[in-house]
Amino acid sequence: MSIQIVRDKNQIILKTKRTTYAMEMMYGRFPVHLYYGKSSPKPELAITINHRSFSPNYEELGRDFCPDNNFMEFPFFGNGDYRATALRVRDLKTGCDVTDYTYRRAKKFKGRCDIPGIPCGDADEHTETLEMIFDDEVTQSELHLYYTLFPECDVISRYFTLINKGDHDLQIEKCMSLSLDLPASNWELLSFHGAHNAERQTQREPILHGVRRIASRRGASSHHSNPFIMVADRKTTEERGDAYGFNLVYSGSFLDEIEVDQNGTLRVMTGLGDENFSMLLTPGEQFTSPEAVMTYSDKGLGEASRNMHRFTRAHILPPEVFEKRPVVLNSWEAFYFNIDEKLMIDFAKGAKECGMDMLVMDDGWFGERHKDNAGLGDWTPNAQKFPRGLTSFVENVRAQGVKFGIWIEPEMVNPNSDLYRAHPEWAIQAPSREPLQSRHQLVLDMANPAVLDYLKTTYAKTFAGVHIDYFKWDMNRHMSNVYSNALPPERQKEASFRYMLGVYELFRWFRAQFPNAMIENCSGGGGRYDLAMMKYSTQIWASDNTHADHRTRIQYGSTFGYPTSVMSCHVANHKNSCEIPRRLEYSYRVALGGPLGYEFNVLAASEETKAAMKKQIEEYRTYEDLILGGDFYRLVSPIETDCYAHYFVSEDNARILLSFLQNVGDPKQKAYKLKISRAILNATYEDLRSGKLYSGEELRRGITVTADPEDEYAKMFYFVKKS
Ligand code: GLA
C-alpha cells in the first residue's frame, strides 16, 4: 500500500511513484503538514515555528502550539489561524462561524469515494484513498478528509465531506477542496489568465507576502482565468527544479488562493471559494466538495505538466480518447449562420475530396436561427433549411463518405425563441429585474429539473434515428443576475453550484443516450477548458481565435495543465472565412499542437490546395498517435520569444515529432538550439521529412534551427529511430 498510517508516531505517509506526502496529528488532534516533495524515506517537518507572535494558542497544550504558526493540513475558520481558511461553517442556531475539528481516526482503502453529481478521477487498480475523520462537538458535524492517490501519475487528489449530525441547520460559507502549506522559499506562481480569443496566456510572477486570488466569478471556469496553477521555485526551469501543479475538477466559478504569511510560509488552496457559493446542510444532510488534484516534480515544469497529462489521459478523459479522431471540417468560419441542406451536402463532398473524415454542421440549423439573436432553445431543424428533416439529410452526408457532427448549445435561450415565450421563468434572472443579455441570450436555469427534462425530451426527439458521431457542445455567455426559481431564498447562494450539477447530469445523459458520439466541448472557444469538462469531452475547442500567430501562445499555455490530445486545433483563416488561409502550411503546422481539423470554405479551394490538404492529412495520420498519446516537451516559449518550439516523443523514444514555429514579424532572435533530451544516445534517427540522418547524441546536444521565410517560418522534423 502507498498509504502508511504510523499509529505510534501519529503520522500518515502517502507515497506515489516519485513523491512523498506526510502529515502528523499533533497532540493526537491537529493534522499538521510535514512534507510534500520528491520521494523521501524519512519525511520530517521542514521547519518548526514556535514563536507566538500575537497568534492565539491552545492554553492547555502550553503556549507553543499556535495554529497560525503551523503548517495546517486543512485550516478551518475561527481557531486563530489568521491565514486564508479552507472551511468555514456557520452554525445557524447561534450564527457563530467558529469551528474546531478534532481528529478521531483514519482508514485507508483501495479505490476512491465518488463525489455525488460532480465528475472526478476514475480509480484503477493502483488507486488508494486515505480517509481522515474529524468532528466538532458544538456544531455536531463530522468532517471527512479524503486523499486519493493516483501513484502512477504522481497525483494526489483532495476532497472533503461535511455531515450535519446535529439537530439544527449549518451552512458552509467557504469551501476549499485542497490546502497545502509549504516552507518559505523563493516561490513563483504560474497562472493562465486570458480573455475571449486569448485563452490561457502564461504568467509567471514572484509570490510575495499577502494574498493572491485567481478566481472566476462567471459561473464558468472561463477564458479569463483557469483553475490550473503551478508553484515553482524561482530557479525552476522546464527540465529542473521543484514544481507543483494544482487543479480543480470543476467547471463553474472557482477560487485559487495563495498566501504568504508572517513566517514566509506559503499556503496554496483551490476550491469553490466563498463569493459565489454557500451550502445549507439541514440535519442529516451532507456535502462533498469537488475534487482538487495536485502533483509535484523535482524535474521542473515540464515533468509536472506531464504528470497532469498522464493523469488526465488515464483517469479523466472518456475512454475513446486514444482511438483515432476524425479530421473534421467545420462549417462555422466558412458560412456562419448561412447554411442549408444543399450547401452542407456540397461541403461534405468537399470534405471528402480533401481527405477529411467528418462534416461538422455548426450553428444555424435549428429554429429561427438566422443570426445570433434568435432560436436558442428551439432544438428542431429549421424546415426551410432542412425540408426533409435531419435523418435523411445525415444519411446523404454519410453517402458522401464522411461522418456527421452537429453543434448544440443546450444551456442557453434567446428571448426571441418559442422556448422563452413559453417558459420565461426557466431563464436565470433576478426577481423584479430585467435580466442582462449577452450575445442576445440568457442562461437557462440548469438547477431546475423541469429545464433538464425539457432538454432531454427535446434532444431525444430531434436526434431520434439520426446518425450522429459527434456533438459540439457550446456555451456562449456567462452568468449574471444569478437566481434560481427552483430554489428557496435560503439556498440562493447554491444556485450556480447546482447549475453545474444540472449541466453534468445532462452531459451524462448525452453520453448514455448517444454512447457512440464523441463530444467536443466549446465555450466561445476554450472558455471551459477544465478537468470536469474533460470527463465528458474528448476534445475542447481551444479558442475562437484561429489566427495561427496568436494560437501559439494559447496552445503553449494550454499544455501546462492539460494534455495535447484534448486541444482541438483547426487550420482556419480567422475572420476571413471565405478565403483559403494564405499560410496554409504554417496554419497546419501550428494546428499540429492537438487533434487536427479544418474550418474554412474548402469549396473555394483550387485543386492544388485540395491536394495540399489531402497530403497534410495523410502525413498527420503517420504521427497522430504521438500528438494524442506521446510525451510532450516544451522547448521555446512564445511568451518570452516570438517562437514556439515543442516536441512529442513515443514512450520508447523511437519516434519524435519536433515543431518550430515563428510568428511573422521582426524576429527577436533568428537561431535557436533545440535539445531533444529524450533521444537515445547511441541511436541513429532519420528525419522522414528531409531524409537526413542524426545521431541521438546530436539531437540531445541540440540542433540549430533558424526562422526561414522560404519555409513559412515553420520547421518540422519527424525523427524515426533507424538502429
Ligand atoms: C461560438 C463557438 C464557435 C461557433 C459559434 C456559433 O463562438 O466558439 O466555434 O460554434 O459559437 O455560434
XYZ file of C-alpha atoms and ligand atoms in Angstrom:
735
model
C 0.000 0.000 0.000
C 1.177 3.501 -0.709
C -0.597 4.821 2.373
C 1.052 4.247 5.740
C -0.768 5.120 8.929
C 2.015 5.068 11.535
C -0.077 4.946 14.680
C 2.727 5.107 17.270
C 4.050 8.316 15.722
C 0.663 9.731 14.846
C 1.929 10.147 11.308
C 0.449 9.400 7.944
C 2.679 8.996 4.921
C 1.467 8.868 1.337
C 3.728 7.621 -1.423
C 3.303 7.905 -5.158
C 5.829 6.634 -7.685
C 8.209 9.553 -7.240
C 6.750 11.695 -4.442
C 6.098 11.554 -0.708
C 3.469 13.434 1.258
C 3.454 13.356 5.049
C 1.471 14.741 7.969
C 1.336 14.343 11.721
C -1.568 14.590 14.152
C -0.055 16.976 16.666
C -1.209 16.268 20.196
C -3.160 13.467 18.561
C -5.599 16.065 17.414
C -4.390 18.650 14.867
C -3.312 17.488 11.407
C -0.073 19.296 10.671
C 1.587 19.051 7.295
C 5.130 17.706 7.321
C 6.317 17.303 3.787
C 5.379 17.172 0.120
C 8.172 16.613 -2.342
C 10.321 14.018 -4.003
C 10.323 10.510 -2.535
C 11.847 10.604 0.908
C 12.352 7.702 3.302
C 12.102 9.952 6.334
C 9.854 12.927 5.744
C 10.239 15.341 8.628
C 8.771 18.705 9.258
C 10.917 21.043 7.219
C 10.765 23.814 9.775
C 9.313 24.279 13.240
C 7.987 27.656 14.161
C 7.067 28.074 17.772
C 7.232 31.757 18.477
C 3.869 33.147 19.392
C 3.827 36.437 17.559
C 0.375 37.661 18.529
C -1.175 34.360 17.492
C -3.570 32.580 19.859
C -2.696 29.203 21.318
C -4.472 26.281 22.961
C -3.549 27.094 26.585
C -3.977 23.527 27.788
C -1.229 22.444 25.405
C 1.253 25.029 26.576
C 1.874 28.267 24.747
C 3.742 26.762 21.855
C 1.007 25.397 19.665
C -0.496 28.219 17.649
C -2.390 27.072 14.527
C -1.327 30.352 12.941
C 2.333 29.339 13.113
C 1.965 25.792 11.925
C 1.603 24.034 8.624
C -2.055 23.174 8.953
C -3.294 20.344 6.772
C -6.824 21.702 6.428
C -7.364 25.063 8.109
C -10.832 25.875 9.362
C -12.155 29.229 10.412
C -12.107 30.693 13.863
C -9.352 28.879 15.765
C -6.696 31.515 15.468
C -5.204 30.632 12.094
C -5.404 34.064 10.513
C -4.387 32.948 7.075
C -6.913 32.211 4.375
C -9.160 29.416 5.514
C -10.232 26.236 3.730
C -13.500 25.617 5.517
C -15.915 27.986 7.133
C -19.104 26.576 8.634
C -21.830 28.673 10.205
C -23.990 27.273 12.950
C -27.387 28.730 12.082
C -28.703 28.225 15.606
C -26.249 30.737 17.032
C -24.955 32.475 13.903
C -21.438 31.586 15.010
C -18.759 30.727 12.402
C -16.219 29.215 14.777
C -15.499 25.516 14.460
C -12.810 23.304 15.931
C -12.488 19.952 14.238
C -10.687 17.278 16.235
C -9.026 14.302 14.594
C -10.620 10.972 15.553
C -9.409 8.268 13.246
C -8.074 7.387 9.810
C -8.584 4.498 7.461
C -7.338 3.558 4.051
C -8.918 1.592 1.266
C -8.454 0.573 -2.354
C -10.223 2.752 -4.906
C -11.903 6.023 -4.075
C -15.113 7.701 -2.928
C -17.377 9.146 -5.553
C -18.412 12.766 -5.464
C -22.179 12.960 -5.889
C -23.053 14.675 -9.164
C -19.571 16.006 -9.899
C -17.014 14.337 -12.145
C -13.840 13.068 -10.548
C -10.816 10.966 -11.473
C -11.538 7.321 -12.265
C -9.903 4.793 -9.994
C -7.758 1.995 -11.405
C -6.001 -0.937 -9.759
C -3.358 1.382 -8.254
C -5.749 3.912 -6.763
C -5.944 4.119 -2.962
C -7.662 6.501 -0.611
C -6.950 7.796 2.858
C -9.955 8.960 4.833
C -9.451 11.007 7.979
C -12.397 11.681 10.229
C -12.795 14.705 12.472
C -15.655 16.057 14.494
C -16.729 19.271 16.086
C -18.840 18.857 19.202
C -20.511 22.249 19.177
C -21.828 22.194 15.617
C -22.294 18.424 15.854
C -20.753 17.967 12.449
C -18.323 15.448 11.096
C -15.598 16.236 8.616
C -14.105 13.556 6.390
C -10.923 14.495 4.539
C -10.036 12.342 1.564
C -6.644 11.901 -0.098
C -6.874 9.738 -3.208
C -3.584 8.562 -4.674
C -3.003 8.010 -8.376
C 0.519 6.731 -7.785
C 1.495 6.055 -11.398
C 0.964 9.697 -12.345
C 2.350 11.221 -9.129
C -1.004 12.829 -8.495
C -2.813 13.081 -5.175
C -6.335 14.392 -5.030
C -8.132 16.022 -2.130
C -11.805 16.473 -1.291
C -13.931 16.500 1.822
C -17.380 15.576 3.057
C -19.129 17.514 5.796
C -22.017 15.789 7.558
C -24.533 17.571 9.729
C -25.077 15.106 12.568
C -26.918 17.530 14.812
C -30.452 18.785 15.170
C -30.140 22.212 13.584
C -29.048 23.790 10.307
C -25.468 24.505 9.322
C -24.184 26.471 6.361
C -20.870 26.005 4.576
C -19.651 29.528 3.913
C -16.306 28.727 2.355
C -15.300 25.559 0.599
C -11.753 24.857 -0.499
C -11.008 21.291 -1.535
C -7.288 21.463 -1.013
C -4.941 23.398 1.212
C -1.189 22.973 1.260
C 1.342 24.843 3.410
C 4.890 24.911 2.068
C 8.082 26.224 3.680
C 9.330 29.719 2.886
C 11.310 29.881 -0.332
C 11.603 31.935 -3.478
C 8.309 30.706 -4.801
C 6.815 31.798 -8.070
C 3.292 31.374 -9.346
C 2.331 30.333 -12.859
C -1.233 31.117 -13.781
C -3.167 31.188 -17.011
C -5.214 34.317 -17.423
C -6.903 35.307 -20.640
C -9.911 36.651 -22.463
C -12.233 35.534 -25.212
C -9.938 34.905 -28.197
C -6.880 34.869 -25.938
C -7.224 31.977 -23.544
C -4.552 30.647 -21.187
C -1.876 33.280 -21.503
C 1.010 32.210 -19.310
C 2.065 34.461 -16.460
C 4.912 33.790 -14.059
C 5.335 36.064 -11.068
C 7.055 36.054 -7.686
C 4.779 35.138 -4.795
C 5.201 37.896 -2.259
C 3.667 38.500 1.155
C -0.073 38.930 1.089
C -2.909 37.139 -0.624
C -3.268 36.454 -4.322
C -6.590 35.202 -5.642
C -7.023 33.638 -9.070
C -10.747 33.280 -9.496
C -13.679 33.063 -11.811
C -16.991 34.566 -10.753
C -18.598 33.927 -14.138
C -20.330 30.638 -13.475
C -17.778 29.014 -15.788
C -14.117 28.236 -15.312
C -13.821 30.791 -18.116
C -11.451 32.174 -20.721
C -10.389 34.776 -18.204
C -8.775 32.514 -15.677
C -8.171 28.814 -15.355
C -8.302 26.742 -12.182
C -4.916 25.185 -13.019
C -1.946 26.879 -11.367
C 1.652 25.968 -10.709
C 4.012 26.894 -7.920
C 7.703 26.629 -8.654
C 10.976 27.785 -7.266
C 12.432 30.929 -8.823
C 15.181 28.802 -10.389
C 12.868 26.083 -11.712
C 13.079 25.582 -15.469
C 11.293 23.256 -17.864
C 13.763 20.474 -17.016
C 14.911 21.149 -13.478
C 13.734 22.222 -10.055
C 10.717 21.996 -7.776
C 7.367 22.345 -9.468
C 3.895 21.812 -8.054
C 0.675 21.772 -10.062
C -2.846 22.252 -8.672
C -6.211 21.955 -10.335
C -9.881 21.663 -9.507
C -12.140 19.152 -11.232
C -14.965 21.622 -11.676
C -16.288 23.896 -14.426
C -18.017 26.738 -12.597
C -16.779 29.669 -10.540
C -13.699 28.758 -8.538
C -11.017 30.205 -6.342
C -7.291 29.542 -6.153
C -5.963 31.376 -3.130
C -2.255 31.821 -2.487
C -0.898 33.468 0.634
C 2.495 34.135 2.152
C 2.253 34.748 5.896
C 4.346 36.439 8.565
C 6.781 33.500 8.614
C 7.173 33.349 4.861
C 5.124 30.141 4.793
C 3.217 29.666 1.574
C -0.370 28.486 1.628
C -1.947 27.289 -1.625
C -5.613 26.469 -1.819
C -8.069 25.592 -4.509
C -11.822 25.186 -4.277
C -15.185 26.841 -4.696
C -14.340 29.810 -2.508
C -16.817 31.985 -0.681
C -18.079 34.587 -3.111
C -20.413 32.537 -5.274
C -21.083 29.655 -3.003
C -22.617 28.575 0.244
C -24.387 25.340 1.104
C -27.136 24.808 3.613
C -26.987 21.496 5.474
C -30.151 20.595 7.310
C -29.904 17.874 9.997
C -28.731 14.627 8.404
C -27.592 16.284 5.169
C -24.057 16.068 3.880
C -21.996 17.778 1.210
C -18.922 16.622 -0.698
C -16.625 19.194 -2.262
C -15.350 18.915 -5.830
C -12.046 17.115 -6.190
C -8.803 19.065 -6.299
C -5.663 17.460 -7.683
C -2.023 18.200 -7.037
C 1.257 16.962 -8.374
C 4.918 17.530 -7.677
C 8.083 17.010 -9.647
C 11.703 17.841 -8.918
C 12.293 17.669 -12.675
C 10.848 21.027 -13.498
C 7.706 22.417 -15.023
C 7.852 20.005 -17.958
C 7.617 16.868 -15.836
C 4.936 18.346 -13.562
C 2.914 19.071 -16.723
C 3.473 15.551 -17.995
C 2.179 14.193 -14.677
C -1.011 16.157 -15.251
C -1.179 14.917 -18.846
C -0.845 11.291 -17.742
C -3.430 11.760 -15.033
C -5.915 13.391 -17.402
C -5.472 10.709 -20.036
C -5.641 7.786 -17.624
C -8.239 8.989 -15.116
C -10.292 11.812 -16.598
C -10.862 11.640 -20.334
C -13.566 9.452 -21.858
C -12.257 6.030 -22.832
C -12.304 6.559 -26.593
C -9.521 9.070 -26.164
C -6.774 7.038 -27.795
C -8.855 5.992 -30.731
C -8.345 7.780 -33.996
C -10.006 11.144 -34.031
C -11.871 12.373 -37.056
C -10.244 15.163 -39.023
C -13.272 17.432 -39.091
C -14.379 20.137 -41.467
C -16.428 22.672 -39.521
C -18.932 24.992 -41.192
C -18.715 27.945 -38.785
C -15.914 30.107 -40.122
C -16.868 29.106 -43.664
C -20.530 30.151 -43.658
C -21.562 31.241 -40.143
C -25.401 31.016 -39.955
C -25.921 30.767 -43.719
C -26.249 27.035 -44.041
C -28.818 24.707 -45.549
C -29.138 21.147 -46.707
C -27.736 21.669 -50.202
C -24.728 23.658 -49.068
C -23.930 21.154 -46.321
C -24.079 18.221 -48.735
C -21.686 20.072 -51.064
C -19.492 20.830 -48.085
C -19.490 17.155 -47.122
C -18.388 16.307 -50.671
C -15.655 18.928 -50.387
C -14.521 17.436 -47.086
C -14.208 14.036 -48.672
C -12.245 15.390 -51.641
C -9.762 16.973 -49.248
C -9.305 13.752 -47.290
C -11.272 14.823 -44.213
C -13.379 12.401 -42.188
C -16.280 14.372 -40.836
C -18.544 17.270 -41.586
C -19.464 19.277 -38.506
C -22.546 21.388 -39.035
C -22.167 24.299 -36.671
C -24.693 26.907 -35.511
C -27.685 27.896 -37.659
C -29.537 24.606 -38.331
C -32.450 24.888 -35.869
C -35.444 27.099 -35.049
C -35.342 30.641 -36.438
C -31.584 30.748 -36.041
C -30.527 33.042 -38.900
C -28.463 35.332 -36.704
C -27.327 35.143 -33.103
C -30.430 36.969 -31.854
C -32.980 34.143 -32.103
C -33.680 30.460 -31.882
C -31.593 29.142 -28.984
C -33.795 26.752 -27.059
C -35.795 25.625 -30.109
C -33.909 22.469 -30.962
C -35.819 21.323 -34.021
C -34.336 21.654 -37.506
C -35.385 24.699 -39.465
C -37.886 23.450 -42.059
C -36.800 25.851 -44.831
C -33.147 24.913 -44.468
C -33.730 21.200 -43.925
C -37.057 20.425 -45.624
C -36.584 16.655 -45.387
C -35.559 16.698 -41.744
C -32.290 15.567 -40.201
C -32.414 11.798 -40.685
C -32.338 11.726 -44.474
C -30.011 14.741 -44.597
C -27.464 12.979 -42.424
C -27.796 9.808 -44.479
C -26.999 11.914 -47.509
C -23.962 13.427 -45.768
C -22.744 9.956 -44.922
C -23.329 8.851 -48.513
C -20.600 11.348 -49.466
C -18.182 9.226 -47.433
C -17.844 11.346 -44.299
C -19.228 11.159 -40.786
C -21.512 13.751 -39.273
C -21.220 16.051 -36.277
C -23.618 18.742 -35.082
C -23.492 21.884 -32.924
C -25.696 22.393 -29.870
C -25.837 24.944 -27.074
C -28.191 23.315 -24.554
C -27.712 25.691 -21.626
C -28.925 28.817 -23.411
C -32.061 30.516 -24.616
C -32.700 33.586 -26.779
C -35.544 35.768 -25.508
C -36.627 35.595 -29.136
C -37.479 31.891 -29.093
C -40.553 29.737 -28.632
C -38.971 28.249 -25.529
C -38.572 31.617 -23.814
C -42.038 32.737 -24.827
C -43.440 29.568 -23.233
C -41.147 29.500 -20.178
C -39.555 32.835 -19.342
C -39.187 31.599 -15.745
C -36.675 28.977 -16.902
C -34.050 31.614 -17.645
C -31.740 32.734 -14.857
C -32.866 36.181 -13.754
C -33.127 38.099 -10.510
C -36.644 38.794 -9.195
C -38.188 42.071 -10.413
C -35.165 42.962 -12.534
C -34.616 42.979 -16.278
C -32.008 40.286 -16.988
C -28.811 41.345 -18.718
C -28.264 39.781 -22.106
C -25.003 38.706 -23.626
C -24.898 37.775 -27.336
C -28.693 38.312 -27.165
C -29.052 35.304 -24.924
C -29.930 34.255 -21.397
C -28.741 31.267 -19.393
C -31.238 28.516 -18.686
C -31.533 27.524 -15.060
C -29.913 24.112 -15.121
C -30.638 23.779 -11.405
C -34.302 23.425 -12.342
C -35.281 19.783 -13.032
C -38.034 20.967 -15.421
C -35.370 22.538 -17.653
C -33.370 19.319 -17.723
C -36.496 17.332 -18.548
C -37.313 19.673 -21.422
C -33.817 19.425 -22.867
C -33.655 15.634 -22.605
C -37.089 15.183 -24.189
C -36.400 17.655 -26.981
C -32.982 16.312 -27.936
C -34.188 12.707 -27.713
C -36.911 13.580 -30.203
C -34.829 15.717 -32.549
C -31.971 13.238 -32.786
C -34.038 10.019 -32.762
C -32.860 7.894 -35.676
C -30.248 10.469 -36.745
C -26.763 9.020 -37.094
C -24.612 11.464 -35.143
C -20.943 10.758 -34.490
C -20.021 13.952 -32.715
C -21.628 16.793 -30.790
C -20.031 20.186 -30.434
C -21.456 21.369 -27.093
C -21.141 25.118 -26.857
C -21.798 27.655 -24.080
C -21.635 31.240 -25.192
C -22.261 33.505 -22.254
C -21.505 33.796 -18.577
C -23.959 34.076 -15.721
C -25.213 37.323 -14.306
C -28.257 38.202 -12.196
C -27.860 34.762 -10.679
C -31.044 33.476 -9.092
C -32.918 30.199 -9.404
C -36.698 29.991 -9.358
C -36.291 26.360 -8.383
C -34.573 27.146 -5.074
C -35.866 28.704 -1.828
C -34.389 32.032 -0.669
C -32.043 30.400 1.848
C -30.461 28.313 -0.906
C -29.895 31.055 -3.485
C -26.132 31.066 -2.974
C -26.198 27.436 -4.117
C -27.688 28.380 -7.495
C -24.551 28.450 -9.622
C -23.192 25.292 -7.979
C -26.497 23.471 -8.536
C -26.450 24.794 -12.113
C -23.223 22.835 -12.641
C -24.797 19.704 -11.180
C -27.549 20.076 -13.792
C -25.018 20.559 -16.585
C -23.099 17.449 -15.535
C -26.334 15.478 -15.356
C -27.167 16.493 -18.917
C -23.665 15.521 -20.083
C -24.116 12.095 -18.501
C -27.488 11.779 -20.184
C -25.947 12.615 -23.576
C -23.199 10.073 -23.144
C -25.732 7.392 -22.206
C -28.212 8.358 -24.919
C -25.609 8.659 -27.686
C -22.846 6.314 -26.493
C -21.028 6.302 -29.818
C -20.920 10.052 -30.275
C -17.847 11.933 -29.200
C -18.425 15.284 -27.504
C -16.254 18.268 -28.366
C -16.576 20.933 -25.742
C -16.639 24.602 -26.556
C -17.470 27.791 -24.743
C -16.895 30.619 -27.176
C -13.642 28.754 -27.819
C -11.807 27.489 -24.755
C -13.953 29.068 -22.052
C -14.497 25.824 -20.153
C -11.104 24.242 -20.555
C -11.146 22.305 -17.298
C -10.829 18.767 -15.978
C -14.533 18.348 -15.261
C -15.497 19.140 -18.857
C -12.748 16.770 -19.978
C -14.510 13.988 -18.121
C -17.218 14.084 -20.772
C -15.496 15.758 -23.717
C -12.782 14.044 -25.660
C -11.693 17.350 -27.165
C -12.142 21.025 -26.370
C -12.096 23.771 -28.968
C -9.057 25.688 -27.756
C -10.090 29.161 -28.864
C -12.280 31.070 -31.292
C -9.075 32.783 -32.265
C -7.847 30.754 -35.219
C -5.132 33.189 -36.217
C -2.097 30.933 -36.400
C 0.258 33.505 -34.882
C -1.993 34.093 -31.867
C -2.670 30.416 -31.459
C 0.880 29.567 -30.482
C 0.532 31.405 -27.156
C -2.879 29.919 -26.450
C -1.708 26.427 -27.256
C 1.506 26.832 -25.270
C -0.365 27.945 -22.128
C -2.873 25.121 -22.509
C -0.161 22.471 -22.326
C 0.917 23.297 -18.769
C -2.093 21.684 -17.178
C -3.749 19.664 -19.917
C -2.713 17.033 -22.468
C -2.475 17.997 -26.112
C -4.913 15.212 -27.042
C -7.712 17.447 -25.737
C -6.760 20.607 -27.596
C -8.811 20.776 -30.753
C -6.897 22.780 -33.379
C -8.156 23.825 -36.794
C -6.441 25.075 -39.888
C -8.501 28.211 -40.423
C -8.373 31.757 -41.530
C -9.533 33.738 -38.567
C -12.403 36.038 -39.506
C -11.652 35.851 -43.245
C -13.996 32.964 -43.510
C -14.407 32.506 -47.210
C -10.759 32.687 -48.075
C -8.301 29.872 -48.052
C -5.683 30.554 -45.376
C -2.833 32.395 -47.055
C -0.365 30.482 -44.971
C -1.920 27.062 -45.267
C 1.215 25.143 -44.398
C 2.031 27.364 -41.421
C -1.530 27.053 -40.111
C -1.287 23.304 -40.472
C 1.957 23.131 -38.546
C 0.503 25.271 -35.764
C -2.627 23.108 -35.721
C -0.462 20.062 -35.085
C -0.447 21.082 -31.420
C -3.532 18.885 -30.963
C -6.133 16.871 -32.870
C -6.443 18.346 -36.351
C -9.430 19.877 -38.109
C -10.193 22.455 -40.817
C -12.580 25.370 -40.773
C -12.947 27.411 -43.948
C -14.733 27.195 -47.244
C -12.904 24.353 -48.943
C -15.385 24.628 -51.845
C -13.466 27.711 -52.940
C -10.133 25.889 -52.874
C -8.183 25.149 -56.037
C -7.367 21.559 -56.939
C -3.806 22.258 -55.879
C -4.899 23.443 -52.427
C -7.186 20.454 -52.022
C -4.295 18.163 -52.871
C -2.111 20.002 -50.370
C -4.673 19.426 -47.606
C -5.000 15.796 -48.528
C -1.265 15.430 -48.227
C -1.283 17.187 -44.848
C -3.896 14.794 -43.507
C -2.078 11.730 -44.805
C 1.063 12.960 -43.119
C -0.811 13.785 -39.894
C -2.045 10.200 -39.718
C 1.538 8.959 -39.539
C 2.279 10.800 -36.266
C -1.199 11.414 -34.883
C -0.644 8.865 -32.110
C 2.244 10.979 -30.787
C 0.030 14.075 -30.586
C -2.734 12.111 -28.861
C -0.699 9.929 -26.550
C 3.024 10.760 -26.676
C 5.013 12.653 -24.058
C 5.090 16.370 -24.662
C 8.081 18.704 -24.156
C 8.045 22.496 -24.382
C 11.330 23.900 -25.698
C 10.932 27.568 -26.609
C 8.297 29.788 -25.039
C 6.267 32.086 -27.302
C 5.756 34.337 -24.279
C 9.458 35.026 -23.852
C 10.320 34.946 -27.562
C 8.348 35.168 -30.779
C 8.925 31.480 -31.446
C 7.297 28.373 -30.132
C 9.094 25.042 -30.222
C 7.983 21.735 -28.771
C 8.239 18.037 -29.386
C 6.246 14.862 -28.905
C 8.008 11.596 -28.227
C 6.834 7.998 -28.141
C 7.185 6.071 -24.899
C 10.146 4.090 -26.265
C 11.876 7.272 -27.550
C 11.936 5.839 -31.066
C 9.786 8.496 -32.742
C 9.983 12.242 -32.186
C 7.918 14.992 -33.782
C 9.645 18.356 -33.399
C 7.987 21.653 -34.342
C 9.454 25.103 -34.520
C 7.044 27.944 -35.244
C 7.920 31.565 -35.639
C 5.416 34.375 -35.729
C 5.895 36.536 -38.759
C 7.386 39.858 -37.863
C 10.685 41.121 -36.722
C 12.290 38.099 -35.098
C 13.896 38.870 -31.759
C 16.342 36.102 -32.348
C 16.998 34.175 -35.523
C 18.573 30.900 -34.448
C 17.525 28.521 -31.706
C 19.151 25.384 -30.403
C 16.540 22.720 -29.778
C 17.638 19.915 -27.484
C 15.818 16.607 -27.533
C 16.630 15.182 -24.132
C 14.641 12.016 -24.813
C 16.697 10.981 -27.868
C 18.506 7.672 -27.327
C 22.207 8.420 -27.089
C 23.580 5.665 -29.314
C 20.761 5.524 -31.801
C 20.572 6.890 -35.322
C 17.432 8.752 -36.304
C 16.184 9.625 -39.744
C 14.148 12.776 -40.230
C 11.481 11.376 -42.522
C 10.664 14.822 -43.827
C 14.138 15.600 -45.173
C 15.710 12.148 -45.294
C 18.648 13.433 -43.202
C 20.281 11.257 -40.546
C 21.037 12.418 -36.998
C 22.696 10.647 -34.113
C 20.870 10.533 -30.804
C 23.791 12.347 -29.269
C 23.434 15.152 -31.804
C 19.736 15.503 -31.023
C 20.462 15.603 -27.329
C 23.113 18.279 -27.786
C 20.596 20.184 -29.852
C 20.003 21.057 -33.460
C 20.055 24.639 -34.569
C 17.050 25.975 -36.430
C 16.556 29.368 -37.977
C 13.434 31.235 -38.927
C 13.129 30.891 -42.657
C 10.626 32.811 -44.833
C 11.029 30.144 -47.531
C 9.647 27.581 -45.148
C 6.766 29.800 -43.938
C 8.723 30.390 -40.726
C 7.902 26.902 -39.526
C 10.110 23.872 -39.370
C 9.099 20.340 -38.640
C 11.135 17.230 -38.130
C 9.847 13.723 -37.768
C 12.709 11.645 -36.378
C 12.338 7.904 -36.504
C 14.942 5.620 -34.959
C 16.751 3.513 -37.547
C 19.023 1.431 -35.383
C -19.011 30.038 -30.510
C -18.016 28.960 -30.898
C -17.804 28.968 -32.390
C -19.122 28.767 -33.075
C -20.125 29.805 -32.619
C -21.510 29.513 -33.161
O -18.492 31.288 -30.696
O -16.833 29.130 -30.212
O -16.882 27.993 -32.764
O -19.582 27.461 -32.794
O -20.219 29.861 -31.209
O -22.431 30.453 -32.771
